[in-house]
XYZ file of C-alpha atoms in Angstrom:
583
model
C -26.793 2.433 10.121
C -27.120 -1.219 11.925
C -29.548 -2.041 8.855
C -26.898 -0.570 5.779
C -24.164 -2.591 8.207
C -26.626 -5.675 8.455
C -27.251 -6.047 4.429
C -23.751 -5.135 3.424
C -22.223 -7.965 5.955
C -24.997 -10.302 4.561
C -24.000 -9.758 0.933
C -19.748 -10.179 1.475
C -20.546 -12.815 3.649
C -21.268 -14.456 0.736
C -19.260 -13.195 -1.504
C -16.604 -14.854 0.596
C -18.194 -18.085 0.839
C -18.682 -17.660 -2.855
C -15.121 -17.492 -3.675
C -14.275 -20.078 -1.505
C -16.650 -22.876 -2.831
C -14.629 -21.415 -6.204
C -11.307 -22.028 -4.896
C -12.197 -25.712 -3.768
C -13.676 -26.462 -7.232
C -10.485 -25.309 -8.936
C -8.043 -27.426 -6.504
C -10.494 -30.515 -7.163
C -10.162 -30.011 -10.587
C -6.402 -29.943 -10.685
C -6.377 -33.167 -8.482
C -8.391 -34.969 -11.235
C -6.045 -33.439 -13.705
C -9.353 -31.895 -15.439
C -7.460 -28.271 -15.964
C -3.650 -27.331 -16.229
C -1.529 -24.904 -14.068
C -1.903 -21.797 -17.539
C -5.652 -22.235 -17.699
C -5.775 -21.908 -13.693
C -3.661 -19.106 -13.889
C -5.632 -17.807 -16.218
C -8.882 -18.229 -14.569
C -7.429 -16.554 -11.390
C -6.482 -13.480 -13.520
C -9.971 -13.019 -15.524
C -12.249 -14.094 -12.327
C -10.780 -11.287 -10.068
C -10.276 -8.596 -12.852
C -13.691 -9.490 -14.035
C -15.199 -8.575 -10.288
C -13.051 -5.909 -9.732
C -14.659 -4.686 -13.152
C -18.176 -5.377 -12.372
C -18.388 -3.650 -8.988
C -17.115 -0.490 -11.234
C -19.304 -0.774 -13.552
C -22.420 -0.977 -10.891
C -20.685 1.936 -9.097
C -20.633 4.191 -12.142
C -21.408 7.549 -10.993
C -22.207 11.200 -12.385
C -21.958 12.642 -9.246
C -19.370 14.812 -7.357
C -19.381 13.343 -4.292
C -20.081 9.987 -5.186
C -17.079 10.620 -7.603
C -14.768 11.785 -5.128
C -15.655 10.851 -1.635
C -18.063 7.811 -1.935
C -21.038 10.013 -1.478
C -19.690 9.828 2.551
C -21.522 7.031 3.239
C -19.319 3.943 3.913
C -19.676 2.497 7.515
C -16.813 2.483 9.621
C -15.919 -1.737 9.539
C -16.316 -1.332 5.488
C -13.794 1.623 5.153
C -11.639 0.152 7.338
C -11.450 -3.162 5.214
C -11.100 -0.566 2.236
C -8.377 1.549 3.672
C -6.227 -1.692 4.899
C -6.899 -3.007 1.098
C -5.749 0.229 -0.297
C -2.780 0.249 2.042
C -1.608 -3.089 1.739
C -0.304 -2.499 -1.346
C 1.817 -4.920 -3.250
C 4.602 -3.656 -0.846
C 3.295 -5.459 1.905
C 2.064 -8.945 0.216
C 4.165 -9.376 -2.139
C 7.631 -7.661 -1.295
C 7.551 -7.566 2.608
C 7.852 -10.865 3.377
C 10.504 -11.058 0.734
C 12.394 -8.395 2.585
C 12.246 -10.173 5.956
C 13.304 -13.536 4.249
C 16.529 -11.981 2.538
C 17.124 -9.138 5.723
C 15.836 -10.529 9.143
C 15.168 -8.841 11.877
C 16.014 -5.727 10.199
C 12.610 -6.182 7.889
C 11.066 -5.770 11.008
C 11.370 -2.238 10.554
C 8.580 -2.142 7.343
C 5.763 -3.619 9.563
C 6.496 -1.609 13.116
C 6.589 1.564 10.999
C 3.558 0.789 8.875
C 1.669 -0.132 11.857
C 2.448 2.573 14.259
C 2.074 4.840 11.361
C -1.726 3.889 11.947
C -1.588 4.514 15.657
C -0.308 7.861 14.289
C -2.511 9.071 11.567
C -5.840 7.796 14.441
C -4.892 10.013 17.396
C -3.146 12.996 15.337
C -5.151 13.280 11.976
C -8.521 11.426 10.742
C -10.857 12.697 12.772
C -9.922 16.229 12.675
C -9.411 16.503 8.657
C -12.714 14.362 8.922
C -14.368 16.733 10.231
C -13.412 19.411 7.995
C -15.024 17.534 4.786
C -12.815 18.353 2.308
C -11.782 16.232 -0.640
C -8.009 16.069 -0.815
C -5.301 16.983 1.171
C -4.317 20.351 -1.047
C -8.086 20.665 0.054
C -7.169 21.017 3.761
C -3.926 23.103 2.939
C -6.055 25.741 0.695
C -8.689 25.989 3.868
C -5.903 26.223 6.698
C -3.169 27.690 4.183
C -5.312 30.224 2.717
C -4.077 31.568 -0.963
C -3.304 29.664 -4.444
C 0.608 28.635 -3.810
C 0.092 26.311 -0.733
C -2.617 24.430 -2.963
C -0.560 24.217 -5.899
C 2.784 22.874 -4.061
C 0.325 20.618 -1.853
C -0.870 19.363 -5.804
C 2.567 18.826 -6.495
C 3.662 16.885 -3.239
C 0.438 14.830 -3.870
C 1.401 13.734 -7.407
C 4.898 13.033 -6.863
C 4.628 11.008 -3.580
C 1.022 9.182 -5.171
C 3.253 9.196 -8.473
C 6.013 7.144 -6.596
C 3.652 4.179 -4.654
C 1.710 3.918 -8.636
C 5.093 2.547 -9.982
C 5.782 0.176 -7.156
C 2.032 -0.932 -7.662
C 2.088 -1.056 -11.519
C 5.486 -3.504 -11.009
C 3.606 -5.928 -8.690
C 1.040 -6.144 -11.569
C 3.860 -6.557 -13.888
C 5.397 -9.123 -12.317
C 2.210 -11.112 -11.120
C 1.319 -11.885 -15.519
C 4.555 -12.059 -16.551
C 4.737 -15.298 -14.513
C 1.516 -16.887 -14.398
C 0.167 -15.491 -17.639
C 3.439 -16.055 -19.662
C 4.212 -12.585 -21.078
C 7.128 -10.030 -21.023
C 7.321 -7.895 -17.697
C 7.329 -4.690 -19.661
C 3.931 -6.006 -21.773
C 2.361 -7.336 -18.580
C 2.844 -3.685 -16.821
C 0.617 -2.276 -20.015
C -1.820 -4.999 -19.483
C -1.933 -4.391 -15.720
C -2.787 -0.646 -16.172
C -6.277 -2.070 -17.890
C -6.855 -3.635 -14.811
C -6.526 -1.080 -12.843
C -8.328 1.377 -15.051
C -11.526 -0.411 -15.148
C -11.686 -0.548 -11.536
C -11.888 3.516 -11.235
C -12.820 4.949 -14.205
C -16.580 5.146 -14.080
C -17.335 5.228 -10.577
C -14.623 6.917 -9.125
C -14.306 6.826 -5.386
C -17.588 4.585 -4.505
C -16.348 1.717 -7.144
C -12.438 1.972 -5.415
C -14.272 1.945 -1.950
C -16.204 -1.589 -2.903
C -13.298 -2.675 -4.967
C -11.480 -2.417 -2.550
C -13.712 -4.214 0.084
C -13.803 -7.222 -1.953
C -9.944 -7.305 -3.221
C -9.459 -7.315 0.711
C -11.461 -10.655 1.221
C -9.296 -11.835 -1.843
C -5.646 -10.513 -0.627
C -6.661 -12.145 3.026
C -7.704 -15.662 2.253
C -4.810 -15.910 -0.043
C -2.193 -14.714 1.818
C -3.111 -16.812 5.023
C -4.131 -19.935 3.326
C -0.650 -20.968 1.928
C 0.954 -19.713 5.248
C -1.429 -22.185 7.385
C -0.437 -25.156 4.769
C 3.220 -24.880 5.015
C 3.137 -24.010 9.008
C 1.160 -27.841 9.357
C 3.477 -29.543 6.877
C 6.322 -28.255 8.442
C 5.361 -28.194 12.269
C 2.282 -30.096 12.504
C 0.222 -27.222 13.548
C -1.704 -24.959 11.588
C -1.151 -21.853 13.300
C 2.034 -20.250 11.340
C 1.430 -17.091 13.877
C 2.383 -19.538 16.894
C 4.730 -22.058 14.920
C 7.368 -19.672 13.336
C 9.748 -19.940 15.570
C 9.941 -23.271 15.055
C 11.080 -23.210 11.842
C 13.209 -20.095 12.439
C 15.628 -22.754 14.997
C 15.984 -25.096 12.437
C 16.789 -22.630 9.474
C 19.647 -21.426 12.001
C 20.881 -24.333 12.576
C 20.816 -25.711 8.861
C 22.539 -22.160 7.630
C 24.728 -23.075 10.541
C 25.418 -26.210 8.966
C 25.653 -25.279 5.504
C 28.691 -22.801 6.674
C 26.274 -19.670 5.675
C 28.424 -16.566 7.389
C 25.429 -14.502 7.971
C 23.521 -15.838 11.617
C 19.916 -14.868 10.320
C 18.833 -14.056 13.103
C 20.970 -11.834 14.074
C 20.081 -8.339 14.055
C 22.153 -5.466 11.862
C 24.136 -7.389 9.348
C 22.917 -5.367 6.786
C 21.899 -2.394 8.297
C 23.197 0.103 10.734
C 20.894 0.985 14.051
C 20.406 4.500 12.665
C 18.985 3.135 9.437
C 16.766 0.870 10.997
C 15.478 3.637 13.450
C 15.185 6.340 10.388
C 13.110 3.578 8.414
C 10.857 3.297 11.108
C 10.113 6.858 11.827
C 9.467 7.861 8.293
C 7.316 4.931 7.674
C 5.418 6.250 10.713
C 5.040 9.500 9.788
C 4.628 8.691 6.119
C 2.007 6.623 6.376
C 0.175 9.464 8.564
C 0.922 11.870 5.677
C -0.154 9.757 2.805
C -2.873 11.707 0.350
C -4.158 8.037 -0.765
C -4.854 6.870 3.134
C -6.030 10.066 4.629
C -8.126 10.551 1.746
C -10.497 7.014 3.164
C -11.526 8.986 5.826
C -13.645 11.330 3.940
C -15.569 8.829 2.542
C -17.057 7.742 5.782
C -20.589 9.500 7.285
C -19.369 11.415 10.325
C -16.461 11.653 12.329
C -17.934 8.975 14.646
C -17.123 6.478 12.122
C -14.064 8.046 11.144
C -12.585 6.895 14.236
C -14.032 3.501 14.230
C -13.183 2.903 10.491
C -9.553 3.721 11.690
C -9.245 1.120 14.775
C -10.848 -1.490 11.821
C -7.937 -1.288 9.277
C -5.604 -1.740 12.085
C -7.669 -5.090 12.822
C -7.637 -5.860 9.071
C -3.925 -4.895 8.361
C -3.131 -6.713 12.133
C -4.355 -10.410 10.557
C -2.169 -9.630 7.906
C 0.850 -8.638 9.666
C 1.464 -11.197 12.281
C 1.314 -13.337 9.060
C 3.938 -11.746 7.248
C 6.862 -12.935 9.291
C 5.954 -16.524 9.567
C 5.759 -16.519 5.389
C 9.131 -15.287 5.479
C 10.324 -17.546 7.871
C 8.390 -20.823 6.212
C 10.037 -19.476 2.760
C 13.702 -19.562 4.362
C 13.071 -23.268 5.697
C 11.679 -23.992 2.345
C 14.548 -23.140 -0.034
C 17.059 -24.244 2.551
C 15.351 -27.937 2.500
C 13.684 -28.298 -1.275
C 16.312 -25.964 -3.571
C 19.995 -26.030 -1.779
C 21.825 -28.459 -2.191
C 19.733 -30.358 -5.529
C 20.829 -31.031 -8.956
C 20.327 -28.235 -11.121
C 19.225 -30.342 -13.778
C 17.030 -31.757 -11.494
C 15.212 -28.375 -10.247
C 11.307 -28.747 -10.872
C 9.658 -26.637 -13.598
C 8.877 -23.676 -11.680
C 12.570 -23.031 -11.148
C 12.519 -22.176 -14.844
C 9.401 -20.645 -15.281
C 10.637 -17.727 -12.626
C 14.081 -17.447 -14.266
C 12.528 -16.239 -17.356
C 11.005 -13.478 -15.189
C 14.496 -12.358 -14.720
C 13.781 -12.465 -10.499
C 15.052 -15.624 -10.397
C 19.112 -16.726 -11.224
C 21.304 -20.129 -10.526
C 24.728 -19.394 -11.078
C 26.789 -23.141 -10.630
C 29.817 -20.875 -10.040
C 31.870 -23.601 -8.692
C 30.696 -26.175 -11.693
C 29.572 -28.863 -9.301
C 26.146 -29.018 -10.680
C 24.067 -28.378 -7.203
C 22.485 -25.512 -5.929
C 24.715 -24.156 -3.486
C 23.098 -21.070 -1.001
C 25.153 -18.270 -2.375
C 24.300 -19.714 -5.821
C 20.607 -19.334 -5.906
C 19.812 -15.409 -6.720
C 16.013 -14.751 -5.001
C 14.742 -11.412 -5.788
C 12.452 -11.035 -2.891
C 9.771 -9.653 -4.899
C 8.918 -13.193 -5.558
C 9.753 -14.791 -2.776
C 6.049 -15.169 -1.513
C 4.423 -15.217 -5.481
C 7.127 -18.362 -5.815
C 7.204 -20.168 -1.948
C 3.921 -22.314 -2.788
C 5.509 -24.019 -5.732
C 8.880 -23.928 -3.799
C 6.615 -25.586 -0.617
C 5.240 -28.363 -3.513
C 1.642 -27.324 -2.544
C -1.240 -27.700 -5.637
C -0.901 -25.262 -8.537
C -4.004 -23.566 -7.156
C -2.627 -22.087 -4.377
C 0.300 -20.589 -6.300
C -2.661 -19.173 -8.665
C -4.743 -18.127 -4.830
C -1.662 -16.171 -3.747
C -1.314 -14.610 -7.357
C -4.591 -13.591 -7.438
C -4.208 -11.981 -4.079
C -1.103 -9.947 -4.888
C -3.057 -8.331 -7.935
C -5.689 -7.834 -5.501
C -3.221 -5.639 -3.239
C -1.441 -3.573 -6.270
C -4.612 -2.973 -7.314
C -6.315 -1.826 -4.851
C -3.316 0.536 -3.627
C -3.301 1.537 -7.313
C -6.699 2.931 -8.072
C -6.586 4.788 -4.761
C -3.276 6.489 -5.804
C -4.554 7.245 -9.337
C -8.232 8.727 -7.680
C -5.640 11.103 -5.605
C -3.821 12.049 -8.831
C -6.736 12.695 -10.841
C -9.111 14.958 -8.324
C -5.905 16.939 -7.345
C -5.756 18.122 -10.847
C -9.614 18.241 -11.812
C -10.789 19.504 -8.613
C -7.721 21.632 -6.549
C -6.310 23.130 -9.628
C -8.968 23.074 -12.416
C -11.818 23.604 -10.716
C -10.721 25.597 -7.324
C -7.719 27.485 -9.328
C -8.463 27.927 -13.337
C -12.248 27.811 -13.910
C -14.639 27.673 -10.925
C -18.044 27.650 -12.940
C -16.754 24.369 -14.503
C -19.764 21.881 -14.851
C -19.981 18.765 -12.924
C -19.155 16.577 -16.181
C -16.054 18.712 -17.446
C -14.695 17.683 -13.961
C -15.577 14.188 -13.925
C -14.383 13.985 -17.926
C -10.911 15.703 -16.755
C -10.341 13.214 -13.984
C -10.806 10.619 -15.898
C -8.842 11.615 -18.991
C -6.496 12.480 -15.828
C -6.269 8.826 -14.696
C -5.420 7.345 -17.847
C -2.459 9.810 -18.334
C -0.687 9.532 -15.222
C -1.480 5.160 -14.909
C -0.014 5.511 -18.834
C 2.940 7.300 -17.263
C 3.327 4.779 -14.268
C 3.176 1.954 -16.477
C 5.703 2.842 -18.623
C 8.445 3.663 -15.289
C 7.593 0.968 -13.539
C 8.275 -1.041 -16.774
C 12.227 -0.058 -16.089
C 12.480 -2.067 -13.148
C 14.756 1.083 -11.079
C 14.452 -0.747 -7.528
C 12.722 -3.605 -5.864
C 8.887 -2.565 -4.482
C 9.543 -2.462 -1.312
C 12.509 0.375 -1.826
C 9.869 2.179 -4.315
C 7.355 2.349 -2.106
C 9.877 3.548 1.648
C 10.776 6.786 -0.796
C 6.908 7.670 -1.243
C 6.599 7.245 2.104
C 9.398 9.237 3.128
C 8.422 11.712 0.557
C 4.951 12.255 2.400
C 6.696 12.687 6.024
C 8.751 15.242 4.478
C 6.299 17.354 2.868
C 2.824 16.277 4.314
C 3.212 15.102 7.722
C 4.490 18.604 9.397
C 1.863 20.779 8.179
C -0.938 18.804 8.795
C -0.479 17.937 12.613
C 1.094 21.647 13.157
C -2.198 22.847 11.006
C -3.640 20.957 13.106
C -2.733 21.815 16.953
C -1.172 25.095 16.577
C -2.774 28.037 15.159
C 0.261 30.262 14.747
C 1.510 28.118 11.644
C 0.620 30.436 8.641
C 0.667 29.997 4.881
C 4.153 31.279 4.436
C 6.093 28.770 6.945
C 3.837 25.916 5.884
C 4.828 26.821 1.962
C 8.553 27.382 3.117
C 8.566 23.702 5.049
C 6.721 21.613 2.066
C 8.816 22.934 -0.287
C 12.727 22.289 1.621
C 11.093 19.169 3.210
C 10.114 17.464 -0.764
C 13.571 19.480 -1.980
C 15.802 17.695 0.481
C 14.645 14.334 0.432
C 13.757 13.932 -3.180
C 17.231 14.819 -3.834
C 18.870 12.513 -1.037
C 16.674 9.638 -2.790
C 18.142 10.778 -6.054
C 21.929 11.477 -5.032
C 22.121 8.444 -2.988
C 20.082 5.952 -5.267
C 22.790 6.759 -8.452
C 25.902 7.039 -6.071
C 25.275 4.702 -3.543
C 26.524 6.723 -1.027
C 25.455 7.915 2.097
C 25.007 9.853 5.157
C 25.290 7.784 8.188
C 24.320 4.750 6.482
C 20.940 6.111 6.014
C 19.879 4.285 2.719
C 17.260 6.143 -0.195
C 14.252 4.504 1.509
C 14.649 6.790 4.772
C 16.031 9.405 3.155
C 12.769 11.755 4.764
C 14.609 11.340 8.006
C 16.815 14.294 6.325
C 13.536 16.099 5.090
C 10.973 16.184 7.552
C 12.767 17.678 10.312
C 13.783 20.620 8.298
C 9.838 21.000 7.136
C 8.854 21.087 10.924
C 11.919 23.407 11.687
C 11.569 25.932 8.610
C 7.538 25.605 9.181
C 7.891 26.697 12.527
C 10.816 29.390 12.003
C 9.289 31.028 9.443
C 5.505 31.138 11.137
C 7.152 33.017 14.144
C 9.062 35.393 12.210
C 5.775 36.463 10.235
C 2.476 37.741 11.132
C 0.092 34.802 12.706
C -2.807 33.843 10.795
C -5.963 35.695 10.481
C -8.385 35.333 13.188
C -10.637 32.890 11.156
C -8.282 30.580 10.554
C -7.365 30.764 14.013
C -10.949 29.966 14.870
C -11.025 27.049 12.477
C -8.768 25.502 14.088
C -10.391 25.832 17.654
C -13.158 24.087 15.521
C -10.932 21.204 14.121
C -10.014 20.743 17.687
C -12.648 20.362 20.467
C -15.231 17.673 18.888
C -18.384 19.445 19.802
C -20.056 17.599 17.127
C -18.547 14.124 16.824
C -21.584 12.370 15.566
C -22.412 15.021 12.980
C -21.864 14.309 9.526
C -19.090 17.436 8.775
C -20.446 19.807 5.404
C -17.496 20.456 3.287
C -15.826 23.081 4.942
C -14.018 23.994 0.811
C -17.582 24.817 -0.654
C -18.152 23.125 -4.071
């Protein structure tokens, strides 16, 4: 293992350095005025996609497990980078430090929950579905939930909460070429889906897994690299993790000054305490229940690594979110200081360019012909795509951060559509409708499988229904409420039996796809709790029903029992796990 470890750190190490030197050769090229702020764009878009591409391409695969599950052989420090690429979705670089600029303290809520959803899904989950070596989560519910139904429902859960985070991901791609490529939204979603289609069409699992490694190095270095620019032109220092505050004083003060009602830092001026708690608890618990993460830790070589690859996206998600609040802080200081308060005729170009997004409005309401605060309409979907031109930093960092945000939606997004497409080629096609189906009708479903449903997510997320950050808290609530109960009671109880965990998936996905639903077109709701925690409602009701309906029934049949004493006690932890589904 210390040699595959050895190679593979020799050959991103300079892969990184690579893209580096490329980065520095781009900026010196805009300082001689050799190349123009389109054709860097540009050159962003078709160097990433055109990596992202290649590593498919030399990952193209005709077999199962490859396909699938990465052929289970990704060290632990790789499928951690992996699994904090594919969970740093476009939510978290481009929309979560939007949230925290517009919401304060409240944002908070997005990166404890996402975060201790990790702590979560490591001591409760990965090692133990791990070790069982299944596929997919409907995998894990037909072996512990024995009979057709619980797969199906578990099929249907997967697509609509996978279904859900693909739109939120297809928008960030939407919105990332509609600016810095200069097309419509709606065309730029279309063109998006090709980008994420060439990443995980041929090699399945094994070309997301290295995709995913290298969008990571990508997402990083351009997330932190603006961050640390602003933080010394603003402070002096270029640690934006230390210097934050700094700038978070002086935006209260000039809001202070500027007569802004809302103090900024002060929590719960747009939330209640109940929705902040709710958020965090089904972020928690969603992101423990989530088909697209859980499914990462199959791909690793034994349960040994499991664990390890766990504790490594924490690291990797960790450097990006102690980050995330000193970009939203920076951003706040930045619009206060270089937009409120100037000419509108005056505004530099970029003021425009974002307007014709339609993320971006100036209304001179009270015709004086400056920018006041309440005046300038910042979608915070673009708050950290726009905050390097807003900062006045080189073109090519705007294009750096760009490129990082497509790196992040799609990432998230081939991982989603993988999910989609193997829990209708493999858990219903294969395990329910024809089971001496031959290894190419199953990859040639899949794939026709993953064009369909990123098709179908392009075309959603092309309506704009909420900003990403929203889209992506109802998939995760979605997965508390249906996924979350059944796997850790599957997991440490042996009582639970097919017909309570069938009763709870079902009332848990019922309830809160229809809170998200009534309270989304009503804008009403129950003690304040807003769409985005609406699994707060579902997921007790799944453990409660789950539970209930287990008790009232006869217990499980002695060898599920007994897989679950297996699941359990780790006789074997550095044992590669055979698929306990069969093939």
């Amino acid at each position: 293992m210390f040699s595959q470890i050895d190679r593979l750190g020799r050959i991103w190490g300079m892969y990184t350095l690579a893209f580096g030197v490329f980065v520095v050769v781009l900026w010196l090229m805009e300082s001689a005025g050799l190349i123009g702020s389109r054709a860097i764009g540009w050159t962003f878009m078709v160097l990433t996609i055109g990596i992202y591409a290649t590593i498919g391409i030399l990952s193209r695969t005709g077999n199962l497990d490859e396909y699938y599950v990465a052929g289970r052989t990704v060290p632990g420090i790789f499928n951690g980078m992996a699994t904090a690429s594919d969970w740093m979705s476009a939510a978290s670089y481009i929309s979560l430090a939007g949230t925290l600029y517009v919401l304060g303290q409240e944002g908070l809520s997005y990166t404890v929950g996402w975060t201790g959803g990790y702590v979560l899904l490591a001591m409760f989950l990965a090692p133990y579905i791990r070790k069982l070596g299944a596929y997919t989560i409907p995998d894990f519910v037909g072996v512990r939930y024995p009979g057709a139904f619980p797969r199906v429902v578990a099929v249907i859960a997967a697509i609509i909460v996978s279904g859900t985070y693909l739109i939120a991901q297809v928008s960030g791609v939407g919105i990332i070429m509609s600016r810095f490529l200069g097309i419509d939204f709606r065309v730029a979603c279309f063109v998006g889906l090709l980008g994420i289609l060439v990443c995980s069409m041929l090699g399945g699992m094994k070309a997301v897994t290295w995709t995913q490694v290298a969008q990571y190095i990508i997402l990083i270095i351009a997330f932190i690299v603006p961050t640390v620019f602003v933080s010394q032109k603003i402070t002096g220092i270029p640690f934006p993790q230390l210097m934050y505050g700094k700038a978070l004083t002086d935006v209260a003060a000039t809001e202070a000054a500027l007569g802004i009602a809302k103090d900024y830092l002060t929590p719960f001026n747009d939330w209640t305490r109940a929705q902040f708690l709710a958020l965090i608890t089904c972020l928690m618990c969603g992101t423990a229940g989530l088909p697209h993460v859980i499914v990462r830790f199959y791909t690793t070589p034994n349960v040994r690594e499991t664990r390890f690859s766990v504790g490594w996206a924490l690291f990797f998600i960790g450097l990006m979110y102690i980050t995330i609040p000193a970009y939203a802080a920076f951003a706040r200081w930045e619009v206060l200081h270089n937009v409120v308060g100037q000419p509108i005729d005056a505004l530099p170009g970029w003021v425009e360019a974002w307007t014709k997004t339609g993320l971006l409005t100036i209304n001179d309401a009270n015709g004086n012909g400056l920018v006041e605060y309440a005046e300038f309409g910042l979608n915070s979907d673009l708050v950290v795509l726009a905050m390097p031109e807003i900062a006045g930093l080189p073109y090519v960092v705007a294009g750096l951060v760009a490129a990082g945000g497509l790196a992040a939606a799609l990432s998230t997004a081939d991982g989603l559509l993988m999910v989609v497409a193997t829990a209708i080629s493999h858990d219903i096609y294969f395990k329910l409708i024809n089971r001496s189906a031959s290894d190419r009708t199953r990859l040639t479903i899949s794939r026709v499988m993953l064009v369909t449903v990123a098709a179908i997510a392009a075309y959603i997320a092309s309506l704009r229904l909420s900003i990403i950050s929203d889209i992506v808290a109802w998939a995760f609530s979605l997965a508390a409420a249906s996924f979350f109960p059944i796997l850790v009671l599957g997991i440490f109880w042996k009582r639970i039996n097919t017909a309570g965990a069938i009763t709870g998936m079902i009332a848990g996905l019922v309830t809160t796809l229809g809170y998200i639903i009534w309270s989304y077109n009503t804008g009403q709701s129950i003690g304040g709790i807003l769409p985005n925690a609406a699994g707060i409602f579902g997921m007790p009701l799944n453990f409660l029903l789950t539970i209930a309906i287990s008790l009232a029934t006869a217990p499980p049949r002695q060898e599920i029992q007994a897989l679950v004493d297996r699941l359990r006690f780790p006789k074997h932890l550095h044992d590669a796990a055979a698929p306990a589904t069969g093939d």
